[in-house]
Amino acid sequence: MKPKVFISRPIPPEVEHYLAEHCEIRKWEGDEPITRAQLLASLSDVEGLLTADRSINQELLDHAPKLKVVSNISVGYNNFDLEAMKARGVLGTNTSAVLNDTVADLIFALMLDVARRVSELDRYVKAGKWKRGDGQNLFGLDVHHKKLGIIGMGEIGEAVAHRGQFGFGMQVLYHNRSRKPEAEARLGAVYCTLDELLKEADFILLITPLTPETRKLIGAREFALMKPTAVFVNASRGATVDEQALTAALQNRQIYGAGLDVFEKEPIDPDHPLLKLPNVVTLPHIGSATDQTRRQMAMRAAENLVAALEGRTPPSLVKELRPDAPDQNSNR
């Protein structure tokens, strides 16, 4: 008998076909996103759940007594209650690796946009403000041969470092929970303390997971350490930054500008003061949003699900939920 799985969001036909070959699938058929109550009511006898950003907590686990694996169509997994899942023996997977280059491309687009004021000056031209004799009021910042500081040297961070080093001749600085000797050798990256990176880097990228340790990692103190010419980019999770402190830093020109793909609340409130500032580029969380990459992510999520249900190690198993992983309360 095939294991039962529930799909909480639309997926490409080829991914659904793959899952149907291995599992008895049920899926949300509504035009609107599934509500929490509807999701909980769908899980009483399923062994696998394919989702993206739904909270996997004790409440959900109590409604899913047969659940064995949750497969996220996302590289992030801050929607997982790791302690509750590990206590129940429920595996969790994500879609690491398949989106690295796509997200790294977008991060560089944000860096270039903010530095050269692409979006700002596009609005300037379209508003009919461009006039003969415009000079320094159109100037921006160089990107090439500047210092690129990366906070969180995971796979995406390394992909950005590669672009910076070999495409733009940038010196790469990085801060990470642990050093990466291989990345240092391959990319010429220099390990720094967080404060050293914030003081020295011209472009600062935040690309850490959201954990209790990284929540509001960058706040007023950290912005005060940055250069007045610094460009800050957040492509991790919105809650890793104190948005009030970021807004103040931009308003006061404490830093040059910011490029943001993520926010504390998504979608961001249309009246949020960040949206009124000329020196910030705001995107609707589109880091991996290309057709090819989203299809690859959905297929990786399906492969993870099938592997776990067949007793194999999924290609992208969340490390904290490995059967032999240390206790969540231990020092990692």
Coordinates of C-alpha atoms in Angstrom, one line a residue:
M1 CA 0.0 0.0 0.0
K2 CA 1.3 3.4 -1.0
P3 CA 1.9 5.9 1.9
K4 CA -0.6 8.8 2.1
V5 CA 0.8 12.3 1.6
F6 CA -0.9 15.7 1.6
I7 CA 0.1 18.6 -0.7
S8 CA -0.8 21.9 0.8
R9 CA -0.1 24.1 -2.2
P10 CA 0.0 23.9 -6.0
I11 CA 3.0 22.1 -7.6
P12 CA 4.0 21.6 -11.2
P13 CA 2.2 18.7 -13.0
E14 CA 5.5 16.7 -13.5
V15 CA 6.1 16.8 -9.7
E16 CA 2.6 15.7 -8.9
H17 CA 3.0 12.8 -11.4
Y18 CA 6.3 11.8 -9.7
L19 CA 4.6 11.8 -6.3
A20 CA 1.6 9.8 -7.6
E21 CA 4.0 7.0 -8.8
H22 CA 5.2 6.5 -5.2
C23 CA 2.4 7.8 -2.9
E24 CA -1.3 8.1 -2.5
I25 CA -1.7 11.8 -2.9
R26 CA -4.2 14.3 -1.6
K27 CA -4.0 18.0 -2.3
W28 CA -5.6 21.3 -1.6
E29 CA -7.9 22.1 -4.5
G30 CA -9.1 25.6 -3.4
D31 CA -8.4 28.8 -5.2
E32 CA -7.3 30.5 -2.0
P33 CA -4.4 29.4 0.2
I34 CA -5.4 26.6 2.6
T35 CA -6.4 27.9 6.0
R36 CA -4.8 26.5 9.2
A37 CA -8.1 24.8 10.2
Q38 CA -8.4 23.2 6.8
L39 CA -4.8 22.0 6.9
L40 CA -5.1 20.4 10.3
A41 CA -8.3 18.6 9.2
S42 CA -6.4 17.1 6.3
L43 CA -3.7 15.4 8.3
S44 CA -5.3 12.7 10.4
D45 CA -4.0 9.7 8.4
V46 CA -1.1 11.1 6.3
E47 CA 2.5 10.0 6.6
G48 CA 4.0 12.9 4.5
L49 CA 3.3 16.6 4.1
L50 CA 4.5 18.7 1.3
T51 CA 4.3 22.4 2.2
A52 CA 6.3 25.7 2.1
D53 CA 5.8 28.0 5.0
R54 CA 3.2 26.4 7.3
S55 CA 4.0 26.3 11.0
I56 CA 4.9 22.7 11.9
N57 CA 4.4 22.8 15.7
Q58 CA 2.9 20.7 18.4
E59 CA -0.6 21.6 17.4
L60 CA -0.1 20.3 13.9
L61 CA 1.7 17.2 15.1
D62 CA -1.2 16.4 17.4
H63 CA -3.5 16.4 14.4
A64 CA -1.2 14.2 12.4
P65 CA -0.5 11.0 14.5
K66 CA 0.9 9.1 11.6
L67 CA 3.2 11.8 10.2
K68 CA 6.7 10.8 9.4
V69 CA 8.1 13.6 7.3
V70 CA 7.5 17.2 6.4
S71 CA 9.1 18.4 3.2
N72 CA 9.5 22.1 2.8
I73 CA 9.6 23.7 -0.7
S74 CA 12.1 26.2 0.7
V75 CA 15.7 26.4 1.8
G76 CA 14.6 27.9 5.1
Y77 CA 12.9 25.9 7.8
N78 CA 12.2 28.4 10.6
N79 CA 8.6 27.2 10.3
F80 CA 9.8 23.9 11.9
D81 CA 9.5 23.5 15.7
L82 CA 12.6 21.4 15.8
E83 CA 12.2 20.2 19.4
A84 CA 8.6 19.1 18.9
M85 CA 9.4 17.3 15.6
K86 CA 12.4 15.5 17.0
A87 CA 10.5 14.4 20.1
R88 CA 7.9 12.8 17.7
G89 CA 10.6 11.4 15.4
V90 CA 9.3 13.4 12.4
L91 CA 11.9 14.2 9.8
G92 CA 12.1 17.6 8.1
T93 CA 13.6 18.4 4.7
N94 CA 14.3 21.5 2.7
T95 CA 15.5 22.4 -0.8
S96 CA 19.0 23.4 -0.2
A97 CA 21.5 23.7 -3.1
V98 CA 19.0 23.9 -6.0
L99 CA 18.3 27.6 -5.5
N100 CA 21.8 28.8 -4.6
D101 CA 22.8 30.4 -7.9
T102 CA 19.4 32.0 -8.5
V103 CA 19.4 33.6 -5.1
A104 CA 23.0 34.7 -5.5
D105 CA 22.1 36.4 -8.8
L106 CA 19.3 38.3 -7.1
I107 CA 21.6 39.4 -4.2
F108 CA 24.0 40.8 -6.7
A109 CA 21.2 42.6 -8.5
L110 CA 20.2 44.3 -5.3
M111 CA 23.8 45.3 -4.6
L112 CA 24.2 46.8 -8.0
D113 CA 20.8 48.4 -7.9
V114 CA 21.4 50.2 -4.6
A115 CA 25.0 51.2 -5.4
R116 CA 24.3 52.6 -8.8
R117 CA 20.8 53.8 -7.8
V118 CA 19.2 52.0 -10.7
S119 CA 15.6 51.9 -9.4
E120 CA 15.8 55.4 -8.0
L121 CA 17.1 56.9 -11.2
D122 CA 14.6 54.9 -13.3
R123 CA 11.9 56.7 -11.3
Y124 CA 13.8 60.0 -11.8
V125 CA 13.8 59.7 -15.6
K126 CA 10.1 58.5 -15.8
A127 CA 9.0 61.4 -13.6
G128 CA 10.5 63.8 -16.2
K129 CA 13.2 65.1 -13.8
W130 CA 16.2 64.4 -16.0
K131 CA 17.7 67.6 -17.4
R132 CA 20.7 68.7 -19.3
G133 CA 23.5 69.5 -16.9
D134 CA 22.7 66.9 -14.3
G135 CA 25.9 65.8 -12.6
Q136 CA 26.8 64.7 -9.2
N137 CA 23.2 64.3 -8.2
L138 CA 23.2 61.2 -10.3
F139 CA 26.4 59.7 -8.9
G140 CA 26.4 56.3 -7.2
L141 CA 29.0 53.9 -5.8
D142 CA 31.4 51.5 -7.5
V143 CA 31.0 47.8 -6.7
H144 CA 34.1 46.4 -8.3
H145 CA 37.2 46.0 -6.1
K146 CA 35.3 46.9 -3.0
K147 CA 35.0 44.8 0.2
L148 CA 32.1 42.4 0.3
G149 CA 31.2 41.3 3.8
I150 CA 29.0 38.1 4.1
I151 CA 27.3 37.2 7.4
G152 CA 26.4 33.6 7.1
M153 CA 28.8 31.7 4.8
G154 CA 26.5 28.9 3.7
E155 CA 26.1 27.6 0.2
I156 CA 24.3 30.8 -1.0
G157 CA 26.9 33.0 0.8
E158 CA 29.7 31.1 -1.1
A159 CA 27.9 31.6 -4.4
V160 CA 27.8 35.3 -3.7
A161 CA 31.4 35.3 -2.7
H162 CA 32.3 33.6 -5.9
R163 CA 30.6 36.3 -8.0
G164 CA 32.2 39.0 -6.0
Q165 CA 35.7 37.7 -6.1
F166 CA 35.9 36.4 -9.7
G167 CA 33.3 38.7 -11.3
F168 CA 34.0 42.0 -9.6
G169 CA 37.4 41.6 -8.1
M170 CA 36.0 42.2 -4.6
Q171 CA 37.8 41.3 -1.4
V172 CA 35.6 38.9 0.5
L173 CA 35.2 39.1 4.3
Y174 CA 32.9 36.7 6.1
H175 CA 31.5 35.9 9.5
N176 CA 30.1 32.5 10.3
R177 CA 29.3 30.3 13.3
S178 CA 32.4 28.2 12.2
R179 CA 35.3 28.9 9.9
K180 CA 35.3 27.6 6.3
P181 CA 38.9 26.8 5.4
E182 CA 38.0 25.4 2.0
A183 CA 36.1 28.6 1.1
E184 CA 39.0 30.7 2.4
A185 CA 41.4 28.8 0.1
R186 CA 39.1 28.8 -2.9
L187 CA 37.7 32.3 -2.7
G188 CA 40.4 34.1 -0.8
A189 CA 37.7 34.9 1.9
V190 CA 38.9 36.3 5.2
Y191 CA 37.3 35.3 8.4
C192 CA 36.3 38.3 10.7
T193 CA 34.4 38.9 13.9
L194 CA 31.0 40.4 13.3
D195 CA 32.1 43.8 14.4
E196 CA 35.3 43.7 12.3
L197 CA 33.2 42.9 9.2
L198 CA 30.6 45.6 9.9
K199 CA 33.4 48.2 10.2
E200 CA 35.4 47.2 7.2
A201 CA 32.9 46.0 4.5
D202 CA 31.6 48.3 1.8
F203 CA 28.7 45.8 1.0
I204 CA 27.2 43.8 3.8
L205 CA 25.1 40.8 3.0
L206 CA 23.0 39.1 5.7
I207 CA 22.2 35.5 4.6
T208 CA 21.8 33.6 7.9
P209 CA 19.0 31.2 8.8
L210 CA 16.5 32.6 11.3
T211 CA 17.2 31.1 14.7
P212 CA 16.9 32.4 18.3
E213 CA 20.6 33.5 18.0
T214 CA 20.1 35.4 14.7
R215 CA 16.8 37.1 15.5
K216 CA 17.4 40.9 15.2
L217 CA 21.1 40.1 14.8
I218 CA 21.5 43.5 13.1
G219 CA 20.2 46.4 15.0
A220 CA 21.1 50.0 16.0
R221 CA 24.5 49.1 17.4
E222 CA 25.4 47.2 14.3
F223 CA 24.3 49.9 11.9
A224 CA 26.3 52.4 13.9
L225 CA 29.4 50.4 13.2
M226 CA 29.0 50.5 9.4
K227 CA 30.5 53.0 7.1
P228 CA 28.4 55.9 5.9
T229 CA 29.0 54.5 2.4
A230 CA 27.9 51.0 3.3
V231 CA 25.2 49.1 1.4
F232 CA 23.3 46.6 3.4
V233 CA 21.5 43.7 1.8
N234 CA 19.1 41.3 3.6
A235 CA 18.2 38.1 1.8
S236 CA 17.8 35.9 4.8
R237 CA 14.6 36.4 6.9
G238 CA 13.1 39.7 7.8
A239 CA 13.2 39.0 11.6
T240 CA 17.1 38.9 11.5
V241 CA 17.0 42.7 11.3
D242 CA 15.6 45.3 13.6
E243 CA 13.5 47.1 11.0
Q244 CA 13.0 50.2 13.2
A245 CA 16.8 50.6 13.5
L246 CA 17.3 50.0 9.8
T247 CA 14.7 52.6 8.9
A248 CA 16.4 55.1 11.2
A249 CA 19.9 54.3 9.7
L250 CA 18.5 54.9 6.2
Q251 CA 16.6 58.1 7.1
N252 CA 19.6 59.6 8.9
R253 CA 22.0 58.5 6.0
Q254 CA 23.9 56.6 8.6
I255 CA 24.4 54.1 5.8
Y256 CA 24.3 54.7 2.1
G257 CA 21.4 52.4 1.2
A258 CA 19.8 49.0 1.6
G259 CA 18.4 46.2 -0.6
L260 CA 15.7 44.1 0.9
D261 CA 14.0 40.9 -0.3
V262 CA 12.6 40.0 3.1
F263 CA 10.6 41.8 5.9
E264 CA 9.5 41.1 9.4
K265 CA 5.9 41.0 8.2
E266 CA 5.1 39.8 4.7
P267 CA 3.6 41.3 2.7
I268 CA 4.9 44.5 4.2
D269 CA 2.4 47.2 5.2
P270 CA 2.0 49.7 2.3
D271 CA 2.4 52.5 4.9
H272 CA 5.7 51.2 6.3
P273 CA 8.3 54.0 6.4
L274 CA 10.8 51.8 4.6
L275 CA 8.7 52.2 1.4
K276 CA 8.9 56.0 1.5
L277 CA 12.7 56.1 1.4
P278 CA 14.7 56.7 -1.9
N279 CA 17.8 54.8 -0.7
V280 CA 16.2 51.4 -0.2
V281 CA 15.2 48.8 -2.9
T282 CA 12.3 46.6 -1.8
L283 CA 11.4 43.3 -3.4
P284 CA 8.5 40.9 -2.6
H285 CA 10.6 37.9 -1.3
I286 CA 11.6 36.7 -4.8
G287 CA 15.0 35.3 -4.1
S288 CA 14.3 31.9 -5.8
A289 CA 11.5 33.1 -8.0
T290 CA 12.3 31.9 -11.5
D291 CA 10.2 29.3 -13.2
Q292 CA 13.1 26.9 -13.6
T293 CA 14.3 27.1 -10.0
R294 CA 10.8 26.9 -8.5
R295 CA 10.2 23.7 -10.5
Q296 CA 13.5 22.3 -9.4
M297 CA 12.7 23.2 -5.8
A298 CA 9.3 21.4 -6.0
M299 CA 10.9 18.3 -7.5
R300 CA 13.6 18.3 -4.8
A301 CA 10.9 18.5 -2.1
A302 CA 9.1 15.6 -3.7
E303 CA 12.2 13.5 -3.9
N304 CA 12.9 14.3 -0.2
L305 CA 9.4 13.2 0.7
V306 CA 9.6 9.9 -1.2
A307 CA 13.1 9.0 0.0
A308 CA 12.0 9.5 3.6
L309 CA 8.9 7.5 3.3
E310 CA 10.8 4.7 1.6
G311 CA 13.3 4.6 4.5
R312 CA 16.2 6.2 2.5
T313 CA 18.1 9.3 3.6
P314 CA 16.5 12.3 1.8
P315 CA 18.8 14.4 -0.4
S316 CA 18.2 17.5 1.8
L317 CA 17.5 16.3 5.3
V318 CA 17.5 19.1 7.9
K319 CA 20.6 18.4 10.0
E320 CA 19.0 19.1 13.4
L321 CA 16.4 16.4 12.6
R322 CA 18.7 13.6 11.7
P323 CA 18.1 10.6 14.0
D324 CA 21.6 10.9 15.4
A325 CA 21.6 14.7 15.8
P326 CA 22.5 16.2 19.2
D327 CA 19.7 17.2 21.5
Q328 CA 18.2 20.6 20.6
N329 CA 19.1 22.1 23.9
S330 CA 22.8 21.2 23.6
N331 CA 25.4 23.7 22.5
R332 CA 25.8 23.3 18.7

